[in-house]
mmCIF file of C-alpha atoms in Angstrom:
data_model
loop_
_atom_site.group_PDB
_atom_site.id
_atom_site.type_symbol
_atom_site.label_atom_id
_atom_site.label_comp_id
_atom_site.label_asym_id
_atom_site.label_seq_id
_atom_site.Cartn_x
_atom_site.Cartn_y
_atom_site.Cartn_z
ATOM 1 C CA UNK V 1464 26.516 15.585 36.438
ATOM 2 C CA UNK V 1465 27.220 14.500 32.924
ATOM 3 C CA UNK V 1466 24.499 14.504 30.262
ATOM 4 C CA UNK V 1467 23.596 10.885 29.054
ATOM 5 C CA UNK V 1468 24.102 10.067 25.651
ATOM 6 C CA UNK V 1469 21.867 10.209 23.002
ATOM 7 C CA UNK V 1470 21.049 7.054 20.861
ATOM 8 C CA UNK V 1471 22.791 6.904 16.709
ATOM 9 C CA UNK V 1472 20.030 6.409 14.317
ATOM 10 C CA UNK V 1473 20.587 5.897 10.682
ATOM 11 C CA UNK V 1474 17.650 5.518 8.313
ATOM 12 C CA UNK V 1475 17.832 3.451 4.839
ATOM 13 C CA UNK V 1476 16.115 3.621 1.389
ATOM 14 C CA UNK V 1477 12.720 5.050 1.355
ATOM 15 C CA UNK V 1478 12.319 5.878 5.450
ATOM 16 C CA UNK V 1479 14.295 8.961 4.662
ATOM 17 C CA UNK V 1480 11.232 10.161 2.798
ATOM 18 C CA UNK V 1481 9.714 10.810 6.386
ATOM 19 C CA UNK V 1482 12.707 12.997 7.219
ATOM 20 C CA UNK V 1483 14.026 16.320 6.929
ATOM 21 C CA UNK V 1484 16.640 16.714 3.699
ATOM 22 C CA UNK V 1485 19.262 17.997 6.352
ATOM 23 C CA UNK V 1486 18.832 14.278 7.944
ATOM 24 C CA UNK V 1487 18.214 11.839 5.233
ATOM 25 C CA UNK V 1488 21.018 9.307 4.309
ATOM 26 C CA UNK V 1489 23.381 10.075 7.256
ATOM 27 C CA UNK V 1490 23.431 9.051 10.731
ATOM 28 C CA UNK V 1491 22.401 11.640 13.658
ATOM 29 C CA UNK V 1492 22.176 11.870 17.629
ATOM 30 C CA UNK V 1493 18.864 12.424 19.312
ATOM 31 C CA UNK V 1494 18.523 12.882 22.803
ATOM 32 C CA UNK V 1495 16.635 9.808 24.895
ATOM 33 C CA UNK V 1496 13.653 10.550 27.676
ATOM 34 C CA UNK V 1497 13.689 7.218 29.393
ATOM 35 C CA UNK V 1498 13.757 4.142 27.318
ATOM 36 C CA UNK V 1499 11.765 4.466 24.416
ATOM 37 C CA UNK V 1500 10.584 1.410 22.952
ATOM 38 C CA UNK V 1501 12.099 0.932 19.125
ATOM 39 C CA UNK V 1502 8.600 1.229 17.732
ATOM 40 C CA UNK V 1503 8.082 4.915 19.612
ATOM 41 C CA UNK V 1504 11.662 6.092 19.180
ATOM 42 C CA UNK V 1505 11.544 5.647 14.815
ATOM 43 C CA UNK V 1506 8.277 7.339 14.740
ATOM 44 C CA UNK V 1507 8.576 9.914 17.044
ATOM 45 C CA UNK V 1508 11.713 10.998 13.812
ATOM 46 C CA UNK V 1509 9.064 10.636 11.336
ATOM 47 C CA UNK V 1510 8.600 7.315 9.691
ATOM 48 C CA UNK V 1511 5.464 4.820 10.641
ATOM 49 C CA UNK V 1512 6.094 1.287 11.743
ATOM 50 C CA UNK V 1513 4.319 -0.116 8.569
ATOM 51 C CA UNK V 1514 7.319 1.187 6.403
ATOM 52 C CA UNK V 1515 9.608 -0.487 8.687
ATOM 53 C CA UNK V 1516 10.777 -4.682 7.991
ATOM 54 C CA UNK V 1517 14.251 -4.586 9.749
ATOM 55 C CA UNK V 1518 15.669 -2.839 12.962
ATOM 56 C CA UNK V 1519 19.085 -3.597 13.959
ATOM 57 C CA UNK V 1520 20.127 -2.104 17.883
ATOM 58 C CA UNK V 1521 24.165 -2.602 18.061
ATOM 59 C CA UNK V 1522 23.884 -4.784 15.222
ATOM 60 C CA UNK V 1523 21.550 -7.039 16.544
ATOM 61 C CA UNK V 1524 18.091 -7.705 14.605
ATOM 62 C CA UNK V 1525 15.335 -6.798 17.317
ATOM 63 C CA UNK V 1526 11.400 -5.997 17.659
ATOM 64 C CA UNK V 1527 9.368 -3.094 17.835
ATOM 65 C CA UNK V 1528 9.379 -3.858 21.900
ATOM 66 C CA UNK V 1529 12.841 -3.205 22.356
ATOM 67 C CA UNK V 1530 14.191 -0.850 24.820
ATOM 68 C CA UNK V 1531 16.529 1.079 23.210
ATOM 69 C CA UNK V 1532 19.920 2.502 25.983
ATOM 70 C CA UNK V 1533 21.146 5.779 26.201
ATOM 71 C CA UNK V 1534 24.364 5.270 23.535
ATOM 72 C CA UNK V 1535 22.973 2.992 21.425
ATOM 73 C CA UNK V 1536 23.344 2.510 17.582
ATOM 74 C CA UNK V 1537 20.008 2.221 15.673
ATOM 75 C CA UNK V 1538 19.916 1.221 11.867
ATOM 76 C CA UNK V 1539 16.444 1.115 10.501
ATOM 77 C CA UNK V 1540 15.539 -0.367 7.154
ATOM 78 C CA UNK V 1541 12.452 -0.919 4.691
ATOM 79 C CA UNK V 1542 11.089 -3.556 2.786
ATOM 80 C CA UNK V 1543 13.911 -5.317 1.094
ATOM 81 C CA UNK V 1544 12.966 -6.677 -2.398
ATOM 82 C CA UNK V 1545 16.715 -7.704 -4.079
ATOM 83 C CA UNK V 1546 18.140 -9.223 -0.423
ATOM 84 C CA UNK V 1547 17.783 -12.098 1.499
ATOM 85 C CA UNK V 1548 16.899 -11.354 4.649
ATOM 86 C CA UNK V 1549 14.801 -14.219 5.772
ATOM 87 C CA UNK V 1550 17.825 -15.432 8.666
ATOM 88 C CA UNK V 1551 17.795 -11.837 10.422
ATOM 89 C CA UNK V 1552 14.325 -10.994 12.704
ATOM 90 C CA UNK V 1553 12.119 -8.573 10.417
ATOM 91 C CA UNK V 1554 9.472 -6.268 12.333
ATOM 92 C CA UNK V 1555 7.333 -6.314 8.837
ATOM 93 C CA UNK V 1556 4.903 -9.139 8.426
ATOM 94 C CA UNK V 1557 5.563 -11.937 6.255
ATOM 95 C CA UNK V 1558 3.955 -10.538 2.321
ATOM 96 C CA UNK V 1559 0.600 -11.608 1.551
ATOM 97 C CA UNK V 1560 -0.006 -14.047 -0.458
ATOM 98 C CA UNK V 1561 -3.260 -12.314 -2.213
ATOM 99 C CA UNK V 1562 -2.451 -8.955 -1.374
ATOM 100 C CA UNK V 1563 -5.716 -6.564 -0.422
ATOM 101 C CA UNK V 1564 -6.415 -3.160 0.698
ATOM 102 C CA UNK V 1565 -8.279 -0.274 2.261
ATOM 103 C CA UNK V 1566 -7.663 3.115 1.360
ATOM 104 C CA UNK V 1567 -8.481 6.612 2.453
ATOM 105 C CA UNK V 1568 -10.938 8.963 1.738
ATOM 106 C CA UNK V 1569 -8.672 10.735 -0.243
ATOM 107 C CA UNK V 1570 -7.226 7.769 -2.678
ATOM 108 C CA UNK V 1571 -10.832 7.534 -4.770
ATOM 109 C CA UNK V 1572 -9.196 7.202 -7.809
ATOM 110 C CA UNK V 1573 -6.473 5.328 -6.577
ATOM 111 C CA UNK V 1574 -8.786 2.632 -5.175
ATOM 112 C CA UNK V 1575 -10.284 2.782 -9.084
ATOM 113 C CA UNK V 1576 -6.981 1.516 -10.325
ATOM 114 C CA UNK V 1577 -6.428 -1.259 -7.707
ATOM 115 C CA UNK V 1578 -10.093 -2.780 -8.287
ATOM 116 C CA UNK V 1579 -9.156 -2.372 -12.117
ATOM 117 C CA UNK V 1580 -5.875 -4.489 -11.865
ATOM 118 C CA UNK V 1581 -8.363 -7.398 -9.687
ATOM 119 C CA UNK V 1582 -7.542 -6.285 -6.127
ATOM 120 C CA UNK V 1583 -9.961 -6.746 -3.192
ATOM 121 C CA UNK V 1584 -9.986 -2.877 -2.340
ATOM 122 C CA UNK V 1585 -12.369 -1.329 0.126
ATOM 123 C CA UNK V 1586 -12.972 2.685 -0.219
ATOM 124 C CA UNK V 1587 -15.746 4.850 1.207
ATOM 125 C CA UNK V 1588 -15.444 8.831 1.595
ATOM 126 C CA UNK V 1589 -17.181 8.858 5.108
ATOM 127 C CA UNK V 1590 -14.051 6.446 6.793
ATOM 128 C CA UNK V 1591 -13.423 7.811 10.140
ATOM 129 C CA UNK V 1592 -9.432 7.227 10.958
ATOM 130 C CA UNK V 1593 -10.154 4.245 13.427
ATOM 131 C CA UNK V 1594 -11.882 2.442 11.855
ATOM 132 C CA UNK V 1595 -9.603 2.380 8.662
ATOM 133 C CA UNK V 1596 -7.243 0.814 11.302
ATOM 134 C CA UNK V 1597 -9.286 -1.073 12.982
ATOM 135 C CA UNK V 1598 -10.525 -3.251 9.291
ATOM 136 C CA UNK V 1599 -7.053 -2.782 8.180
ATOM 137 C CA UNK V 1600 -6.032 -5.047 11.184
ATOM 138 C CA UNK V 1601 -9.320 -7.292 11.647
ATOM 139 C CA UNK V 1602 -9.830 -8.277 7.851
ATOM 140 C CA UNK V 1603 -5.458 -8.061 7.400
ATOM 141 C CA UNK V 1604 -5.711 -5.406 5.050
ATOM 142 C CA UNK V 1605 -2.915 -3.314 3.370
ATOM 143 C CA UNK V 1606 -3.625 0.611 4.687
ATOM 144 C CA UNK V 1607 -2.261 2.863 1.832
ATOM 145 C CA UNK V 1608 -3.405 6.560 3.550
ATOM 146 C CA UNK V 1609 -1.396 9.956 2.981
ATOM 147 C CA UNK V 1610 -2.042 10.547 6.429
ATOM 148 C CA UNK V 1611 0.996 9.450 8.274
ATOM 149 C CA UNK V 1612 -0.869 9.877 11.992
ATOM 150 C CA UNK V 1613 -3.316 6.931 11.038
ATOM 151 C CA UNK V 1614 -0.069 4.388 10.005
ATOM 152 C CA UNK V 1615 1.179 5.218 13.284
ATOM 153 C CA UNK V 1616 -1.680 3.942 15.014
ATOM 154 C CA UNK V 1617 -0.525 0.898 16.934
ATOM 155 C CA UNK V 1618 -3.297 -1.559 15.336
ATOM 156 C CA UNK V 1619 -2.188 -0.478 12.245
ATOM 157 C CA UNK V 1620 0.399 -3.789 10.681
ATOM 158 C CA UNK V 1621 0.332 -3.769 7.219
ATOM 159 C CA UNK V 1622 0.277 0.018 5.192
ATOM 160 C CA UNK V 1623 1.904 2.165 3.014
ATOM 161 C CA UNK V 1624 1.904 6.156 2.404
ATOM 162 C CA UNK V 1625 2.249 6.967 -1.598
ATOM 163 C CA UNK V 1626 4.983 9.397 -2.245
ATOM 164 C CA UNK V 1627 2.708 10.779 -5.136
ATOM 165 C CA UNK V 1628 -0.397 12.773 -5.412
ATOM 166 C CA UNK V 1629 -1.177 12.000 -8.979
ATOM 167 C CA UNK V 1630 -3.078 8.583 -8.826
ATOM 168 C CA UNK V 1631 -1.352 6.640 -11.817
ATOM 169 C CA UNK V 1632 2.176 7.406 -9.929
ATOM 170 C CA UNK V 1633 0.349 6.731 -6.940
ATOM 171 C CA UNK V 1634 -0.340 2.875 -8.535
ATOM 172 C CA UNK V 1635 3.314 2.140 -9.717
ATOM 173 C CA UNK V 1636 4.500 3.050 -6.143
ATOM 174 C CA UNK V 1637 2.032 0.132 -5.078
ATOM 175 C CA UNK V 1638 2.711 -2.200 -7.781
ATOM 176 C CA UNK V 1639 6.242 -1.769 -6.805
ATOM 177 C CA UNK V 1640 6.248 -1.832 -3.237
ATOM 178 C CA UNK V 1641 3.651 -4.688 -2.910
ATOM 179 C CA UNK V 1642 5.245 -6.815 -6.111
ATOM 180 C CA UNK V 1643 1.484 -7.109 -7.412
ATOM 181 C CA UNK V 1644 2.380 -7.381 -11.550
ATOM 182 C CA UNK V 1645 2.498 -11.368 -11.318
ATOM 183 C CA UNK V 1646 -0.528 -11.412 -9.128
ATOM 184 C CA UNK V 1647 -2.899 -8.698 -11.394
ATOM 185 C CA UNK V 1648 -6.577 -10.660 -12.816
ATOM 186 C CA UNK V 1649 -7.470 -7.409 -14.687
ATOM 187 C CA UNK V 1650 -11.350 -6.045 -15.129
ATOM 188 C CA UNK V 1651 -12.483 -9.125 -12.610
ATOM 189 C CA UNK V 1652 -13.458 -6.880 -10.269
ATOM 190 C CA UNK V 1653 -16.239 -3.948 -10.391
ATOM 191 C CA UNK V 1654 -14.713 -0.664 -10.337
ATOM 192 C CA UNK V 1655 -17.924 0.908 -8.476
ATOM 193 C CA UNK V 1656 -18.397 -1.473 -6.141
ATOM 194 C CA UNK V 1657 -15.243 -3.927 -5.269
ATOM 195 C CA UNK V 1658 -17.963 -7.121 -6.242
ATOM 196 C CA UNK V 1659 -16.546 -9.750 -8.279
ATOM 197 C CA UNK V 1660 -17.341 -10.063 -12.073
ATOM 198 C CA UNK V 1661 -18.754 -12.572 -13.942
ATOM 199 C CA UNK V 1662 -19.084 -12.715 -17.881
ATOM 200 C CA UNK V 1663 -22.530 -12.086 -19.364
ATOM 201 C CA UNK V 1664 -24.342 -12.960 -22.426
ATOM 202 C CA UNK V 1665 -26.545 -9.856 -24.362
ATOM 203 C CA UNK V 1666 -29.659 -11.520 -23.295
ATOM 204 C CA UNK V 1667 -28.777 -11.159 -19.745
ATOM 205 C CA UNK V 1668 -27.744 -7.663 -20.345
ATOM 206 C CA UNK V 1669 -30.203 -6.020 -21.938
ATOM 207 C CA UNK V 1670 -32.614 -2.950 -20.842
ATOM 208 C CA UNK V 1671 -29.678 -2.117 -18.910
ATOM 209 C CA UNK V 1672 -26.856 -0.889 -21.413
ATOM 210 C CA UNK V 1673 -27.339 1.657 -24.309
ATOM 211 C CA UNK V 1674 -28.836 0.426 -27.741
ATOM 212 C CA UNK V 1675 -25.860 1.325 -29.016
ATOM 213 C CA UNK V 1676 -23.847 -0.706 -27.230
ATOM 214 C CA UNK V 1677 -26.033 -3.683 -27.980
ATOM 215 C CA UNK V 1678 -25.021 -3.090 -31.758
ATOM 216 C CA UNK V 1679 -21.644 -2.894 -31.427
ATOM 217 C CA UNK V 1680 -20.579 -5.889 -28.662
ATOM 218 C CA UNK V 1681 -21.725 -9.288 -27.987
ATOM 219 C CA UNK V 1682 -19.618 -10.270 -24.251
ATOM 220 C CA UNK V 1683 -19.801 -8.467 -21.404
ATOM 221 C CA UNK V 1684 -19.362 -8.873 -17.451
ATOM 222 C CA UNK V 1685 -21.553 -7.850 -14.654
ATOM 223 C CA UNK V 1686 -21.434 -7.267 -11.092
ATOM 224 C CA UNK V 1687 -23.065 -9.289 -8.975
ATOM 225 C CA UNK V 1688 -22.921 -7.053 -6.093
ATOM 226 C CA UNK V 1689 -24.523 -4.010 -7.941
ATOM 227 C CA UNK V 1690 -25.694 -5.097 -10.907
ATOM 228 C CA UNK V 1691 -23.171 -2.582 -13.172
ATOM 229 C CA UNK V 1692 -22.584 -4.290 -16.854
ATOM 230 C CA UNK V 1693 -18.899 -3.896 -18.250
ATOM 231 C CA UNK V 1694 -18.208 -4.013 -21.903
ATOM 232 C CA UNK V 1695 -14.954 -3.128 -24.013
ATOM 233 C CA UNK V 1696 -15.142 0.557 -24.918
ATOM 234 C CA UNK V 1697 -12.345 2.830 -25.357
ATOM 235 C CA UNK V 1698 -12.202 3.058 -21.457
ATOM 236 C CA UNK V 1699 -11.231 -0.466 -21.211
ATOM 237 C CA UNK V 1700 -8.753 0.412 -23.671
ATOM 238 C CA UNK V 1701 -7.303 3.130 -21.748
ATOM 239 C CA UNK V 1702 -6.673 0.677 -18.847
ATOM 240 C CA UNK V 1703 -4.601 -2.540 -20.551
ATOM 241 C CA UNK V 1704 -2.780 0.340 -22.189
ATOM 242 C CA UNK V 1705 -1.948 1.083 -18.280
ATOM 243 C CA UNK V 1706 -1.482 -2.630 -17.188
ATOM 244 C CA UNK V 1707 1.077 -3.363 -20.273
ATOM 245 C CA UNK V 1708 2.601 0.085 -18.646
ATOM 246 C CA UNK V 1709 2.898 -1.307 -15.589
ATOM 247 C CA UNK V 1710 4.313 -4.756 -16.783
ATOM 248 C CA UNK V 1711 6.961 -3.210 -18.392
ATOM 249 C CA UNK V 1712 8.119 -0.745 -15.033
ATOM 250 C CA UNK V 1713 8.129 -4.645 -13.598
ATOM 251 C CA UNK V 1714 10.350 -6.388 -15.988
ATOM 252 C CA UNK V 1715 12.892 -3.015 -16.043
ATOM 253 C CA UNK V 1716 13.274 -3.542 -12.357
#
């Protein structure tokens, strides 16, 4: 008896990132057991679901539920950003409108960064894998992880793996792939704590900064979560030195 075919699957932009170098950018055969659903057949060749926005099955847009048939063609594509794709059925949610996150135990600094730029970021270093899914789908959070196993988990919608292990490339991969730039309200957000910040007079203030500090500045912000006071020192310099760095990557797009 003859062998069934194998289903054609083509990968596009970043999903080749999941796949071996021999594989990326080309077309290939892989052998079918049953009828894998669309969802199970792209990550069981390396890419999670959350990277995915279009599938197309013999050139037909379809959903992550779709059977796919022995001698099928499967194209799978990413996130557009330059094309309209809004008539064709997209497997990625619709963007958020106020984009926010929950990240790993191992993106501490990253997390940092995110709260810096104004975005509602949750990070603890004791996160157990389900439940980083399981608030990443019940509060609609973004999942950026470097542990592709935990975007494949099925609650999992929304989530991104950073290419990068050095945080500030780590941020202009999210600033990029999320479009945040036009949506940043920089140092309104505590860095510690995720809390919102609220501008604070010296009298408010003080017995909890350094004399010195008192001396030398007059406005601050403070949490209201934690009770952390902010004030313009050479860190805060260090950071809009990073957000006009990351407005111009936008504008050379």
């Amino acid at each position: 008896m003859q062998p069934k075919p194998g289903v054609m699957v083509r990968f596009y932009g970043a999903l080749n990132d999941f796949l071996p170098p021999e594989r990326r950018g080309q077309e290939s055969t892989h052998a079918l057991q049953g009828t894998p659903s669309v969802k199970d057949l792209i990550e069981s060749l390396g890419p999670p679901h959350p990277e995915v926005d279009v599938v197309l099955v013999d050139g037909e847009a379809v959903d992550f539920a779709h059977r796919v048939q022995p001698g099928s063609r499967v194209a799978v594509y990413p996130p557009f950003h330059s094309l309209d794709v809004e008539p064709v059925k997209r497997v990625g949610p619709p963007p958020q409108e106020v984009p926010r996150f929950i990240l790993d135990v191992g993106l501490g600094r990253l997390v940092g960064f995110l709260r810096m730029l104004g975005f509602d970021s949750l990070w603890r270093n004791d996160y157990a894998d389900d439940a980083l899914a399981r608030l990443s789908h019940d509060e609609d959070r973004i999942l950026l992880t470097r542990d592709i196993g935990v975007l494949k988990r099925g609650e999992v919608v929304r989530g991104y793996f950073p290419r990068s292990t050095a945080p500030e490339h780590q941020l202009v991969e999210v600033v990029r792939r999320f479009g945040l730039t036009s949506r940043m309200r920089p140092f309104s957000r505590c860095i510690a704590c995720n809390g919102p910040l609220s501008a604070a007079e010296l009298h408010e203030v003080q017995g909890r900064i350094p004399e010195r500090v008192a001396e030398r500045h007059s406005r601050f912000q403070q949490c209201a979560a934690c009770g952390r006071v902010f004030w313009a020192g050479t860190h805060q310099q260090r950071m809009q030195a990073l957000i006009d760095k990351l407005r111009e990557l936008e504008n050379a797009v």
